[in-house]
Coordinates of N, CA and C in Angstrom, one line a residue:
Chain A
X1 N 228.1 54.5 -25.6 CA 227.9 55.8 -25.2 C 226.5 56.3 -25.7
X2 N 226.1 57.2 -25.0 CA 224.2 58.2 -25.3 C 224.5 58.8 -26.9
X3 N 223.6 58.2 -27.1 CA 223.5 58.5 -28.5 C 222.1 59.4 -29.2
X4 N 222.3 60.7 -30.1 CA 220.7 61.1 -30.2 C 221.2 61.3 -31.7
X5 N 219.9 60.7 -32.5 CA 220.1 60.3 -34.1 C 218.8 61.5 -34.4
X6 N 219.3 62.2 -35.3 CA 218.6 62.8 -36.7 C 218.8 62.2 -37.3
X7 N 218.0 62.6 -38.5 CA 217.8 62.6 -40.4 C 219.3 63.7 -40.6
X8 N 219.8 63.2 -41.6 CA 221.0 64.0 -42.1 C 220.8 64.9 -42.9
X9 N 219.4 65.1 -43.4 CA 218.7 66.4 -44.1 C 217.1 66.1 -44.0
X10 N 216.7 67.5 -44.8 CA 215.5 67.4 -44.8 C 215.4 68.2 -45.6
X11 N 214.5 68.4 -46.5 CA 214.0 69.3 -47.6 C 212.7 70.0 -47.9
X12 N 212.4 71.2 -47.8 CA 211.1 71.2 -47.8 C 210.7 73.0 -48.5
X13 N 209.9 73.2 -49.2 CA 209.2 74.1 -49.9 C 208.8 75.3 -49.3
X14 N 209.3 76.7 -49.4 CA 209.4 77.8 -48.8 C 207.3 77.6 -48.6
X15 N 207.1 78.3 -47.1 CA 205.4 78.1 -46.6 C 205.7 77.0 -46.5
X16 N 206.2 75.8 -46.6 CA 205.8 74.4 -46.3 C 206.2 74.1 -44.5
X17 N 205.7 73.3 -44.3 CA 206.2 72.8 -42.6 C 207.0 71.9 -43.0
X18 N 208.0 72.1 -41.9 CA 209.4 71.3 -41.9 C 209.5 70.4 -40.3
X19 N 209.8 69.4 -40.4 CA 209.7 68.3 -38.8 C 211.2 67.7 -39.0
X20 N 212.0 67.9 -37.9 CA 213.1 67.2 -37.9 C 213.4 67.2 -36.6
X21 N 213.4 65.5 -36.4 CA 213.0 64.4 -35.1 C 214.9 64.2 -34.6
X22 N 214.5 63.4 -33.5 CA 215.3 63.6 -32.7 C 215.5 62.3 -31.7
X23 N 216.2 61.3 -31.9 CA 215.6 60.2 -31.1 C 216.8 59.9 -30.4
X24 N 216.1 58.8 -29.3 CA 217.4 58.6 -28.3 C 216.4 57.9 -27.3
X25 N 217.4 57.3 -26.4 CA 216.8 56.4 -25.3 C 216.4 57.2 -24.3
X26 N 217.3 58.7 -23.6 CA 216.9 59.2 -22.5 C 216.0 60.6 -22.9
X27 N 215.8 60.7 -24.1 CA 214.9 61.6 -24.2 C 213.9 61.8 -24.0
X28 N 213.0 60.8 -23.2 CA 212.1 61.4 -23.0 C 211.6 61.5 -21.3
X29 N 213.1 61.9 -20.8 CA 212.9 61.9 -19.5 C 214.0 62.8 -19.4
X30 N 214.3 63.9 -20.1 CA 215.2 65.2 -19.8 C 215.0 65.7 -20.8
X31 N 215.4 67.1 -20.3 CA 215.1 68.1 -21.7 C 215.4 68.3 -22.5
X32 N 215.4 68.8 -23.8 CA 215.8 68.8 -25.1 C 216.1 70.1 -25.5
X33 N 216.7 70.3 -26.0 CA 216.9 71.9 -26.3 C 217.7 71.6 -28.0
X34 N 217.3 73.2 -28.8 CA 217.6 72.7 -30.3 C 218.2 74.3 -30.6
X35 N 218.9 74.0 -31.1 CA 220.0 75.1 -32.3 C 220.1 75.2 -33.5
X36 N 220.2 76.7 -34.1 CA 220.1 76.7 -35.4 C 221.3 76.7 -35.4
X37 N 222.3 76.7 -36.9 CA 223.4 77.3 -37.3 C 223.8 77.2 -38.4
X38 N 223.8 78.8 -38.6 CA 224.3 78.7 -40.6 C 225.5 79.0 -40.1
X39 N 225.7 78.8 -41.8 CA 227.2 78.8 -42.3 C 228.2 79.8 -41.6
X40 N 229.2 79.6 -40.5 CA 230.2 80.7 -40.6 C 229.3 81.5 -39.1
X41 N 228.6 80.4 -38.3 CA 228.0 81.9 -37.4 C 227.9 80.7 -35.9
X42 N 227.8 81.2 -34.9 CA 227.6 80.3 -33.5 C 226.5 79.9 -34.0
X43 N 226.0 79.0 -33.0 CA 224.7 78.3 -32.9 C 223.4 78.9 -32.4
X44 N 222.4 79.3 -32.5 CA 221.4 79.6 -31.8 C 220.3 78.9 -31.0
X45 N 220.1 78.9 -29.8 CA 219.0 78.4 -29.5 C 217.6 78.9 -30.0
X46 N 217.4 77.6 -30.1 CA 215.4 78.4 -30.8 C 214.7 77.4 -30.2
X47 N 215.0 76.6 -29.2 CA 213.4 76.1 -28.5 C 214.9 75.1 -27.1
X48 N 214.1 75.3 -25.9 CA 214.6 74.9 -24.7 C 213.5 74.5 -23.8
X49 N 214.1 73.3 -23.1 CA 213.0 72.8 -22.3 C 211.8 72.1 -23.1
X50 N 212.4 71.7 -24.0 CA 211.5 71.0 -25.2 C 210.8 71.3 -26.0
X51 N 210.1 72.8 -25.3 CA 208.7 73.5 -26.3 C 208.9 74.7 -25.9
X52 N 209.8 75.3 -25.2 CA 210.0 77.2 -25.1 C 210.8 77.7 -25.8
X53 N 210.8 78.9 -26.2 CA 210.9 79.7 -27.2 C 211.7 80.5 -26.5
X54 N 213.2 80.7 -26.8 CA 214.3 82.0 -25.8 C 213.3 83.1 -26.6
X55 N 213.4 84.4 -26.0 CA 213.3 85.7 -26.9 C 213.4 86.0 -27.7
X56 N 212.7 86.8 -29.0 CA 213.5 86.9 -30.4 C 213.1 85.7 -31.5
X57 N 212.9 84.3 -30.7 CA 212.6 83.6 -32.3 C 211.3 83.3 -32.5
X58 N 211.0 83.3 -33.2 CA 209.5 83.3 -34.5 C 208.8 82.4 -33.5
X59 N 207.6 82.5 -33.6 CA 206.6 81.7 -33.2 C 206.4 80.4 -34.7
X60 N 207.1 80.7 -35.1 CA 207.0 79.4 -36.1 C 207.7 78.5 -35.7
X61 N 208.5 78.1 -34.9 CA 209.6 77.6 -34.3 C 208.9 76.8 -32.9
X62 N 208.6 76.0 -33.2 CA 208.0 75.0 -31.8 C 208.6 73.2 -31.7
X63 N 208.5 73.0 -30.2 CA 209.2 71.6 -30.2 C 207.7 71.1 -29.2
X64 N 208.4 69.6 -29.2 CA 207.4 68.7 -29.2 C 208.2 67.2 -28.4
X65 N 207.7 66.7 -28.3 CA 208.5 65.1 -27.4 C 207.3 64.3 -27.7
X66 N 207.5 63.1 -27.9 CA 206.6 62.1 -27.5 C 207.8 60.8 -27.3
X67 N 207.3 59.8 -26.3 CA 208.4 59.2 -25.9 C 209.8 59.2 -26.1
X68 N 210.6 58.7 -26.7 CA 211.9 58.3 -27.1 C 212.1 59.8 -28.3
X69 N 211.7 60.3 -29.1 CA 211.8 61.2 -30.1 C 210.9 62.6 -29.7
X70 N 211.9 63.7 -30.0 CA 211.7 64.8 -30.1 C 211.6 65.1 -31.3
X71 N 210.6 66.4 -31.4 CA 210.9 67.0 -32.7 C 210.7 68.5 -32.7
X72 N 211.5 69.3 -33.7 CA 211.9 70.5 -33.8 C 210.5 70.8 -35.1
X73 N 209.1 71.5 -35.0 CA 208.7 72.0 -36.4 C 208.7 73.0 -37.1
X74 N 208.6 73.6 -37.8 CA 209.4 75.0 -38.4 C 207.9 75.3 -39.6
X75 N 207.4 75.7 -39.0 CA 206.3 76.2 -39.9 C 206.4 77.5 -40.6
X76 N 205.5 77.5 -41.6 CA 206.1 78.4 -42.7 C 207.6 78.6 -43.2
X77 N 208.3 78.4 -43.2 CA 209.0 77.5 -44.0 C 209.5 78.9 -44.5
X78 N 210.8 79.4 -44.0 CA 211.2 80.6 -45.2 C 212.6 80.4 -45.7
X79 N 213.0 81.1 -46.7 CA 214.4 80.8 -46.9 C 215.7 80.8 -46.0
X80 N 215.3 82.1 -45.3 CA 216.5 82.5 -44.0 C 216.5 81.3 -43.0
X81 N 215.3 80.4 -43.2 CA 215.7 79.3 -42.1 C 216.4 78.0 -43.0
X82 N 217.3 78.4 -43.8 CA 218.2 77.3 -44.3 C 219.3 76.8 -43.3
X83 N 219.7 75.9 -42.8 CA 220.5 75.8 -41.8 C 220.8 74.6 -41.5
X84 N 221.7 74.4 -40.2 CA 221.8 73.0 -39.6 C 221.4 73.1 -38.6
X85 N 220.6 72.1 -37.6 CA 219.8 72.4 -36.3 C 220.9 70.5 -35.7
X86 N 220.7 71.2 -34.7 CA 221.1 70.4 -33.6 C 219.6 70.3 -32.5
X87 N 219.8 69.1 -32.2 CA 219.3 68.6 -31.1 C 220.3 68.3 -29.6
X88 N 219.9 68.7 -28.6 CA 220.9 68.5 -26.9 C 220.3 68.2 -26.0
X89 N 220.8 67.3 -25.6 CA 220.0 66.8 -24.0 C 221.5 66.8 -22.9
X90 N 220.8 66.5 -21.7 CA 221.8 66.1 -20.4 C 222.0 65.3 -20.3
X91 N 222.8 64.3 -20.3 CA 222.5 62.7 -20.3 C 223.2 62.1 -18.9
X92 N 222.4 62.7 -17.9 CA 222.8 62.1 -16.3 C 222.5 60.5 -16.1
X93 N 221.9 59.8 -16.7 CA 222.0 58.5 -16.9 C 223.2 57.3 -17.0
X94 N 223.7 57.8 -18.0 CA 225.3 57.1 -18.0 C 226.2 57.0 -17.1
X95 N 227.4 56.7 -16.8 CA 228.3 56.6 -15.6 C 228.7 57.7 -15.6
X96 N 228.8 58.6 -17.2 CA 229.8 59.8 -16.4 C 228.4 60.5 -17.0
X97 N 228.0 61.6 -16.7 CA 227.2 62.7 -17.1 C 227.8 63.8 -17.8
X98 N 226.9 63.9 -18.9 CA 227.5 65.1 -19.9 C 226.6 65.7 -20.7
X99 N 226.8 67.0 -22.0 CA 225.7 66.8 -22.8 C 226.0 66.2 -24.1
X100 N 224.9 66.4 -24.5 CA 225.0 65.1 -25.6 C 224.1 65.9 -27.0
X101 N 225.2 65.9 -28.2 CA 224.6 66.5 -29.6 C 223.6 65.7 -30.1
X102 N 222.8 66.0 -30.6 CA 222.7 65.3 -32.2 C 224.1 65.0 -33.0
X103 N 223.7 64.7 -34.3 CA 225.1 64.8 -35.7 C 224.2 66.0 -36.2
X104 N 223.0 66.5 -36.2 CA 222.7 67.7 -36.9 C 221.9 67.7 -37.6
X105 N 220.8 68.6 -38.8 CA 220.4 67.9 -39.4 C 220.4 69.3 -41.1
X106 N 220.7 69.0 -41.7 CA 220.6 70.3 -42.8 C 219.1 70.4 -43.2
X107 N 219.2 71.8 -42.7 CA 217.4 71.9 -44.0 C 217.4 72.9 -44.9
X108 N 217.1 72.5 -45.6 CA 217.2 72.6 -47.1 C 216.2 73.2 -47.7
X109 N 215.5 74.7 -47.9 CA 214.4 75.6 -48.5 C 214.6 75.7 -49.9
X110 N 213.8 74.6 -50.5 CA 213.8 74.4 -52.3 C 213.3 76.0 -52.9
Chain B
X1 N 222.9 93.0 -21.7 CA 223.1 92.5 -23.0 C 224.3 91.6 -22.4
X2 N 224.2 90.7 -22.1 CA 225.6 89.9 -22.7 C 226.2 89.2 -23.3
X3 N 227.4 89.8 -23.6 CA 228.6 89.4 -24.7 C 229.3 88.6 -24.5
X4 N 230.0 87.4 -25.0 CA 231.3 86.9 -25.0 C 232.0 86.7 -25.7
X5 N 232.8 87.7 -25.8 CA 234.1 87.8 -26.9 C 235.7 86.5 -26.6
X6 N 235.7 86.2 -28.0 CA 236.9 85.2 -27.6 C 237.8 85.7 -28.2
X7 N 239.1 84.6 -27.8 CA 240.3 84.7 -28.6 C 241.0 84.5 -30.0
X8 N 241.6 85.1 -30.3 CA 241.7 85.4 -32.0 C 242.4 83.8 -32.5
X9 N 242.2 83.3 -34.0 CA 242.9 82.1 -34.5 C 244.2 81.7 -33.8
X10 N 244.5 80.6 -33.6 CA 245.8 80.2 -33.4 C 246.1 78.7 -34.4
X11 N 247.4 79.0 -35.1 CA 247.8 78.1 -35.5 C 248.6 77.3 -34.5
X12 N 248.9 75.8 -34.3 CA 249.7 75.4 -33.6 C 250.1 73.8 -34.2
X13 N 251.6 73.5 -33.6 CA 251.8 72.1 -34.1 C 251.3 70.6 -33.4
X14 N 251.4 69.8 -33.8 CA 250.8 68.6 -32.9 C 251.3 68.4 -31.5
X15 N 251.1 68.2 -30.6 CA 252.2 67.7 -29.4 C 252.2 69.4 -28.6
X16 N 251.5 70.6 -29.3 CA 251.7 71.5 -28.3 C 250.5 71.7 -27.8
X17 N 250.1 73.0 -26.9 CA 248.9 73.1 -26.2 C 248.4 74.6 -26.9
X18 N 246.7 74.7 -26.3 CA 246.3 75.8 -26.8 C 245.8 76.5 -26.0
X19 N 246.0 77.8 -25.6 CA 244.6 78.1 -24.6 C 243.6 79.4 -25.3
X20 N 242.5 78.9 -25.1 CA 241.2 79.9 -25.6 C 240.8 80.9 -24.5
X21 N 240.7 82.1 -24.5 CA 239.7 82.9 -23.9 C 238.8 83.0 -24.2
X22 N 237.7 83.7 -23.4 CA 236.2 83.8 -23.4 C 235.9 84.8 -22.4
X23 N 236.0 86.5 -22.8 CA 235.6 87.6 -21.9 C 234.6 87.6 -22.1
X24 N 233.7 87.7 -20.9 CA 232.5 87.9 -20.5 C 232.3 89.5 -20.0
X25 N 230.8 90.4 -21.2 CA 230.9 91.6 -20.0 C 228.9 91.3 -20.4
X26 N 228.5 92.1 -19.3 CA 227.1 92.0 -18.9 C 226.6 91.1 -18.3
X27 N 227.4 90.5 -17.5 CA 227.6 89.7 -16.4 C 228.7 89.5 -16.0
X28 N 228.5 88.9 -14.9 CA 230.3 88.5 -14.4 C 230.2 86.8 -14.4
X29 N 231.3 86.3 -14.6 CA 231.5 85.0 -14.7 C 230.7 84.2 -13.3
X30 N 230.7 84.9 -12.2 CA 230.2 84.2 -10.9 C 228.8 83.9 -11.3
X31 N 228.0 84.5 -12.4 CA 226.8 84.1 -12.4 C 226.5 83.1 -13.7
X32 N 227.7 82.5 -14.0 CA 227.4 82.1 -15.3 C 227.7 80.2 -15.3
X33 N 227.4 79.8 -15.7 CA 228.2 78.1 -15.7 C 228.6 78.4 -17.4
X34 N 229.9 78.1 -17.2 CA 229.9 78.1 -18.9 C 230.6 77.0 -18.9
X35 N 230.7 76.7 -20.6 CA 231.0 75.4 -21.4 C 231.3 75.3 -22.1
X36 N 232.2 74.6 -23.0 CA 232.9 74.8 -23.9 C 232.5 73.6 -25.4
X37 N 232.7 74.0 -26.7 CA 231.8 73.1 -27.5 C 233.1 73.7 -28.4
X38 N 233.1 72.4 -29.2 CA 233.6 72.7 -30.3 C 233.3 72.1 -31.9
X39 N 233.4 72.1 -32.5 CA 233.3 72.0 -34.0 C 234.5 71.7 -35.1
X40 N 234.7 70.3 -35.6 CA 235.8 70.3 -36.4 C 234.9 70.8 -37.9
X41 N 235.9 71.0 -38.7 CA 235.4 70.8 -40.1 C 234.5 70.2 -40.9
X42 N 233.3 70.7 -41.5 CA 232.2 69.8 -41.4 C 231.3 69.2 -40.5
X43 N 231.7 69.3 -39.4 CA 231.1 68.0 -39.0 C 230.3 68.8 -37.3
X44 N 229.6 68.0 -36.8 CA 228.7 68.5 -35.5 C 229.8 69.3 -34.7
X45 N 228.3 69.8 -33.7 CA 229.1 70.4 -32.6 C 228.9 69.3 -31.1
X46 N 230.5 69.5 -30.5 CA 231.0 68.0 -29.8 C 230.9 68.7 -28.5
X47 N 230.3 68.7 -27.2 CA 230.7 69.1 -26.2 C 232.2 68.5 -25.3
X48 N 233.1 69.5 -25.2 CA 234.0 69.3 -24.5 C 234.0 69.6 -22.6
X49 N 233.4 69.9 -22.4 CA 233.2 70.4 -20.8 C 232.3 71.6 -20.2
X50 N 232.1 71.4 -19.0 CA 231.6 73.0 -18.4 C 231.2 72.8 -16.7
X51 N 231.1 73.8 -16.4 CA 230.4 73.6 -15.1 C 229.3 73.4 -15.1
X52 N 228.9 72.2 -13.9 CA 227.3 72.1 -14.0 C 226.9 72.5 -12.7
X53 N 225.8 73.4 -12.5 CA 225.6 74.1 -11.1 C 224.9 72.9 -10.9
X54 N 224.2 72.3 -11.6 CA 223.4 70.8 -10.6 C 224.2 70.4 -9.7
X55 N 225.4 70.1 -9.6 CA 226.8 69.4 -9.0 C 227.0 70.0 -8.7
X56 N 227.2 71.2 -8.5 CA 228.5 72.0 -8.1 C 229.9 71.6 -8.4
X57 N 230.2 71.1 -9.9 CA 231.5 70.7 -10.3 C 231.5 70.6 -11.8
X58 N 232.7 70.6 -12.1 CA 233.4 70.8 -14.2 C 233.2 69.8 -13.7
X59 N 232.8 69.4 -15.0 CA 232.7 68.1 -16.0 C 233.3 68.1 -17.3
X60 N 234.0 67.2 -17.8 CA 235.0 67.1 -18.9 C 234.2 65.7 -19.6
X61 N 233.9 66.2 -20.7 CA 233.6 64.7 -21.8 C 234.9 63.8 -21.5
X62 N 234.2 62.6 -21.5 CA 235.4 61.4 -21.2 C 236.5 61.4 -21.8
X63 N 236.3 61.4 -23.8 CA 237.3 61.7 -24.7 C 238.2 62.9 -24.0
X64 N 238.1 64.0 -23.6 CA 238.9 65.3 -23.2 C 239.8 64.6 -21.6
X65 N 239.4 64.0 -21.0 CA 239.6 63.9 -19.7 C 241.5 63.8 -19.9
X66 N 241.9 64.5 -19.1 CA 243.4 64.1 -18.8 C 244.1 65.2 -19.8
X67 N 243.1 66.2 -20.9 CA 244.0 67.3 -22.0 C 243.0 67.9 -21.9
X68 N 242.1 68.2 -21.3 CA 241.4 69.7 -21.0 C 241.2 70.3 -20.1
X69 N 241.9 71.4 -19.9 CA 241.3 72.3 -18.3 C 240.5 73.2 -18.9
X70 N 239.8 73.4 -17.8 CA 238.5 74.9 -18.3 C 239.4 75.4 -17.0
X71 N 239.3 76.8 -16.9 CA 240.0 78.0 -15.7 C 239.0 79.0 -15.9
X72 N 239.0 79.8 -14.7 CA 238.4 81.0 -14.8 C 238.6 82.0 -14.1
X73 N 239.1 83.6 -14.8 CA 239.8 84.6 -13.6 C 238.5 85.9 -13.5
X74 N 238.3 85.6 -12.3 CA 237.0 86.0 -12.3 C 237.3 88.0 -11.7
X75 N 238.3 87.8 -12.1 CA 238.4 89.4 -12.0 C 238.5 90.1 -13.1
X76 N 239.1 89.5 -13.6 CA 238.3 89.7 -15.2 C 237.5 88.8 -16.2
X77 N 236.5 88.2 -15.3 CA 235.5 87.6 -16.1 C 235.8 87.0 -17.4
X78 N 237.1 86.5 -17.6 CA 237.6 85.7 -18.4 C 237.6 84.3 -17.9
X79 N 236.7 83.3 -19.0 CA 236.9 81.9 -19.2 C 237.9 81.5 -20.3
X80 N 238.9 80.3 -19.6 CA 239.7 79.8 -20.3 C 239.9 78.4 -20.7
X81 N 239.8 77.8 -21.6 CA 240.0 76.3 -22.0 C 241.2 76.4 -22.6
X82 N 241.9 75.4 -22.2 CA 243.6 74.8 -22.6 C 243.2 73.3 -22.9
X83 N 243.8 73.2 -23.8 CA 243.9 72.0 -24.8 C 245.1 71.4 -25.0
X84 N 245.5 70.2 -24.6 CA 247.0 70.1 -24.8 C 247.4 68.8 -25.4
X85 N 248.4 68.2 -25.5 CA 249.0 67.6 -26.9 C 248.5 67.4 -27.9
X86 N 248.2 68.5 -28.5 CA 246.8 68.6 -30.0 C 247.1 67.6 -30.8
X87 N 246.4 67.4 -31.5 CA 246.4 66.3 -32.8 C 246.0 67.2 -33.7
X88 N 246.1 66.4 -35.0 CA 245.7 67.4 -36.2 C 244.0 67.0 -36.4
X89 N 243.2 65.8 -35.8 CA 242.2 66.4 -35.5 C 241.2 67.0 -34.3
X90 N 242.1 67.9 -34.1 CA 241.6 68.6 -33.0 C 241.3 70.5 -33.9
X91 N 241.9 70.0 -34.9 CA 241.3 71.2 -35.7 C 240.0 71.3 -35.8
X92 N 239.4 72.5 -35.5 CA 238.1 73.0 -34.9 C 238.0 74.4 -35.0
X93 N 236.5 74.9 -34.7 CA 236.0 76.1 -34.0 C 235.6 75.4 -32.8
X94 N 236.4 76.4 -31.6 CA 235.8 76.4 -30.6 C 235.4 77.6 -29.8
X95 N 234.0 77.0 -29.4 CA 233.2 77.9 -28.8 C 233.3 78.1 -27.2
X96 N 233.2 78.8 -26.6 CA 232.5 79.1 -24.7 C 230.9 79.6 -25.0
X97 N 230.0 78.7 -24.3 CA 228.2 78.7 -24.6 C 228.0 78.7 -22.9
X98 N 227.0 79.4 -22.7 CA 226.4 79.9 -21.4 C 225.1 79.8 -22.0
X99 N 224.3 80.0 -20.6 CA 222.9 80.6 -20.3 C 222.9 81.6 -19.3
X100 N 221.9 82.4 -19.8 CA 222.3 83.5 -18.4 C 220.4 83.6 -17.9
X101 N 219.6 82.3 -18.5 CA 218.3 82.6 -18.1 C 218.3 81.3 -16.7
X102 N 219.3 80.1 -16.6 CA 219.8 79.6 -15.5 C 220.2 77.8 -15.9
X103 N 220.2 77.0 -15.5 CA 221.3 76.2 -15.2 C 220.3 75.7 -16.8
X104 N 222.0 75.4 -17.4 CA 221.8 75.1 -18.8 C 221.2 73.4 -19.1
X105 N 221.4 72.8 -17.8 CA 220.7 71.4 -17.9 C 219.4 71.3 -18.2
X106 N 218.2 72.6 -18.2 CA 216.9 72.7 -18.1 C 216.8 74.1 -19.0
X107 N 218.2 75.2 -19.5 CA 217.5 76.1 -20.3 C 218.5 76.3 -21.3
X108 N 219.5 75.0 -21.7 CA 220.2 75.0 -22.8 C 221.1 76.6 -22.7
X109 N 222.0 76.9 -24.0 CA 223.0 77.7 -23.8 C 222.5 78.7 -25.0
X110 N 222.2 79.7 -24.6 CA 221.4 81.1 -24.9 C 222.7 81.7 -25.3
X111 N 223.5 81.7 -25.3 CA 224.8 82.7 -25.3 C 225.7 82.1 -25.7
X112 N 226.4 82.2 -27.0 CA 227.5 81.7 -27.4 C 228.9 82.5 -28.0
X113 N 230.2 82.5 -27.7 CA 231.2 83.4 -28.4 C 231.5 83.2 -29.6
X114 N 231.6 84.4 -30.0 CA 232.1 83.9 -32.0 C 232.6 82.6 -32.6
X115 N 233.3 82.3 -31.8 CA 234.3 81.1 -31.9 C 235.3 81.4 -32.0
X116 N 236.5 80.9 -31.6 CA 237.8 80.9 -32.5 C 238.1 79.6 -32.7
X117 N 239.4 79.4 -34.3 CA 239.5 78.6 -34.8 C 241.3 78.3 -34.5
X118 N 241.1 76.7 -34.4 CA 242.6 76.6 -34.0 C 242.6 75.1 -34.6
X119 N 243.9 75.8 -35.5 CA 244.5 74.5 -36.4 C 245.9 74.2 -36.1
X120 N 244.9 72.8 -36.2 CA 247.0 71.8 -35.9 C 247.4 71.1 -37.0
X121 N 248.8 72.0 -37.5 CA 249.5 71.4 -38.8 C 250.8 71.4 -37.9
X122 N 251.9 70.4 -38.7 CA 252.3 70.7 -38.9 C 254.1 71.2 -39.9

């Protein structure tokens, strides 16, 4: 079965830039879309279509693709973006078509 | 603005079924493909099904196939997922996730319900 692997954390220093990738075989021939989600709340999208920004989130918040791996970067770096982010694609490739998670990835504002 | 409000906790035993609402207002369900996602304890969020306008047809993750219906009474803009012979880990939050900027294959799910949580003890 379509598989998309994160890092199971990431850690990084309030102002610091944060990158948390995203890999997989069909990624880089369908889109990618990423979600935040703290504790206790639905998921948010914060970048669709790889590198667009729904309404409302930070321009700190940009995506990226280069072959096989996506990535989510999170510049400036603040505490309120403590969270787990998901990665999602389409995965019309396989026999049956569906979407497809990441496992997620925790980030962690030291 | 749109909202989708779901259905309140349900406790249930193994071997029974569950069904989730998902009222939709600021749109009506005809413009929406929605989908259903859920979340056990700890751990990711698992897509269970949805409409895909690319197709024009529900799609059910393989694992669900044969114990999940998605329904929809579009007179009251209520979406419904039923779950049936639960296991105990089928304990979860489950969500109904839409887009209302258009087909979620190309603009992901912008819209998500609180969740509800339904546990199988028993």
């Amino acid at each position: 079965s379509y598989v998309l692997t994160q890092p199971p954390s990431v850690s990084v220093a309030p102002g610091q830039t944060a990158r948390i990738t995203c890999g997989g075989n069909n990624v880089g021939s369908t889109s990618v879309h990423w979600y935040q989600q703290k504790p206790g709340q639905a998921p948010v999208l914060v970048i669709y279509y790889d590198s667009d920004r729904p309404s409302g989130i930070p321009e700190r918040f940009s995506g990226s693709k280069s072959g096989s791996t996506a990535t989510l970067t999170i510049s400036r770096v603040e505490a309120g973006d403590e969270a787990d982010y998901y990665c999602q694609v389409w995965d019309s490739v396989s026999d049956h078509s569906k979407w497809v998670f990441g496992g997620g990835t925790k980030l962690t504002v030291l | 603005q749109v909202q989708m409000v779901q259905s309140g906790a349900e406790v249930k035993k193994p071997g029974a079924s569950v069904k989730v609402s998902c009222k939709v207002s600021g749109y009506t369900l005809n413009e929406l493909s929605m989908h259903w996602v859920r979340q056990a304890p700890g751990k990711g969020l698992e897509w269970m099904g949805g409409f895909d306008p690319e197709d024009g047809k529900k799609i059910d993750a393989q694992r669900f196939q044969g114990r999940v219906t998605m329904t929809e009474d579009t007179s009251t803009d209520t979406a419904y997922m039923e779950l049936s012979s639960l296991r105990s880990d089928d304990t979860a939050v489950y969500y109904c996730a839409t887009s209302i900027v258009g087909a979620p294959r190309y603009y992901g799910m912008d819209v998500w319900g609180q969740g509800t949580t339904v546990t199988v003890s028993s």
